[in-house]
Amino acid sequence: MSVKVFIDGSSGTTGLRIADRLAARPEIELLSISAEGRKDVHERAKVINSADLAFLCLPDAASKEVMPLLRPDVKVLDTSTAFRTDPAWDYGFPELNGQKEKIQRSYRVAVPGCYASGFISIARPLVELGLAPADFPFSCTGISGYSGGGKKMIAEYESPDRPAHSKLDAPKSYGLGLAHKHLPEMQKISGLARTPAFVPVVCDYYSGMQVLVPLDLKLAGTTAEAVAEGIANYYRDGATVKVHALNETLPENGLYSNAMAGSDRMELYMTVNAAGDQMMLVSLFDNLGKGSSGAAIQCMNLMLGLDEVAGLE
């Protein structure tokens, strides 16, 4: 028996990837809507209400507009920032402590932001396990391929009119006002008492992401060994998160941000300096995989009682 699924916003980067991947799954029946119907919120709501589960791959305002029109027994996965800190919604990161069970029971799940996924994968266990205080002054840097900027940025980077030598050749930092849209979920889901200082960087490659979080061990009041053991145990049963050993030899003496491109999984690396007082924790994943469509499909599987990793790469 097939499950009826509708993707509202199937023409965007995330919606297209979800649609392509679900089309290959025989247990999923993808519902469709006419081009005219897509322009009418009430018509879209009718289709959503006929589904078992719907993905909302929409801007924040459009997600907020359609939600009041939906039946409470229709399962909804929203990929915007609209509901990620809403207490009525569950956060779609199954590997966090207790979160898998919440998602399995939920009718409303907010898919995490890509940068937020990387930061939370590190900061949440540190705070939850008492390895860093909630008021620790966390900072992080996120490096992403240009697909993270959606259709407009993809078109800019891939334009046939792009000069041979362009400013786009170089990494670009942005969000320098320290007010990135992922910060509210980064703080809330990690259990932080203060907002982390976060700077994202976009680079001239299609997809893949790494988020780097430095940790002053003396200030945190812990040791590298305690951090490494705690995080390894925290994700021991995680379906899509792999934790590498402390100071494990890095491939090519470093980490390429596109190393996980095409994967729905996440890998965590931890290094410590010779003095044993500073660590670097790195979350490596695909912004379009674990940072977007892969996370959404993983949550869908759990909400529908399917194999958690079905359809994941």
XYZ file of N, CA and C in Angstrom, residues 119-120 123 134-142 177-180 182-200 213-214:
111
model
N 26.427 23.184 13.401
C 26.744 23.744 14.716
C 26.082 22.949 15.834
N 24.806 22.655 15.680
C 24.061 21.947 16.724
C 24.624 20.549 16.954
N 27.556 21.585 19.347
C 27.264 22.339 20.569
C 26.248 21.645 21.467
N 26.261 26.366 29.515
C 25.283 26.949 28.595
C 25.643 28.376 28.200
N 26.401 29.069 29.058
C 26.785 30.441 28.729
C 28.177 30.526 28.109
N 28.692 29.400 27.606
C 30.000 29.395 26.950
C 29.948 30.293 25.709
N 30.995 31.087 25.465
C 30.995 31.982 24.293
C 31.347 31.243 23.001
N 30.412 30.464 22.497
C 30.649 29.689 21.279
C 30.815 30.606 20.066
N 31.695 30.191 19.175
C 31.808 30.818 17.864
C 31.927 29.714 16.831
N 31.602 30.024 15.601
C 31.760 29.016 14.552
C 31.842 29.683 13.187
N 32.457 28.945 12.274
C 32.547 29.360 10.878
C 31.946 28.262 10.020
N 31.095 28.628 9.080
C 30.502 27.657 8.174
C 30.952 27.923 6.750
N 27.142 41.041 10.084
C 26.432 41.731 11.159
C 26.032 40.794 12.282
N 26.433 39.512 12.155
C 26.186 38.484 13.182
C 24.693 38.341 13.494
N 23.891 38.302 12.424
C 22.443 38.164 12.591
C 21.882 37.162 11.588
N 22.618 36.086 11.306
C 22.176 35.090 10.330
C 20.855 34.457 10.763
N 19.810 31.520 10.813
C 19.874 30.245 11.529
C 20.213 30.406 13.007
N 20.612 31.593 13.429
C 21.064 31.788 14.810
C 20.012 31.449 15.869
N 18.726 31.800 15.684
C 17.747 31.443 16.721
C 17.679 29.942 16.999
N 17.671 29.119 15.953
C 17.629 27.670 16.193
C 18.957 27.152 16.722
N 20.062 27.751 16.274
C 21.369 27.336 16.778
C 21.442 27.523 18.289
N 20.922 28.630 18.770
C 20.945 28.892 20.206
C 19.945 28.018 20.958
N 18.702 27.988 20.489
C 17.659 27.275 21.232
C 17.896 25.772 21.274
N 18.137 25.162 20.132
C 18.258 23.704 20.082
C 19.533 23.233 20.777
N 20.564 24.066 20.798
C 21.798 23.704 21.498
C 21.694 23.936 22.999
N 20.651 24.629 23.445
C 20.488 24.898 24.871
C 21.421 25.973 25.385
N 21.711 26.976 24.557
C 22.663 28.016 24.924
C 21.975 29.205 25.593
N 22.686 29.810 26.523
C 22.183 30.999 27.204
C 22.523 32.269 26.444
N 23.402 32.159 25.462
C 23.800 33.326 24.674
C 23.937 32.928 23.208
N 23.779 33.896 22.336
C 23.850 33.634 20.901
C 25.292 33.394 20.468
N 25.557 32.340 19.712
C 26.926 32.124 19.226
C 27.310 33.162 18.175
N 28.596 33.413 18.055
C 29.104 34.296 16.999
C 29.370 33.434 15.771
N 28.618 33.681 14.714
C 28.653 32.794 13.545
C 28.891 33.588 12.269
N 29.867 33.140 11.490
C 30.143 33.742 10.185
C 30.111 32.653 9.114
N 29.230 32.765 8.122
C 29.199 31.826 7.003
C 30.074 32.303 5.847
N 33.948 24.584 14.858
C 33.681 25.156 16.176
C 34.925 24.996 17.046
N 35.629 26.090 17.362
C 36.778 25.998 18.260
C 36.312 25.904 19.710
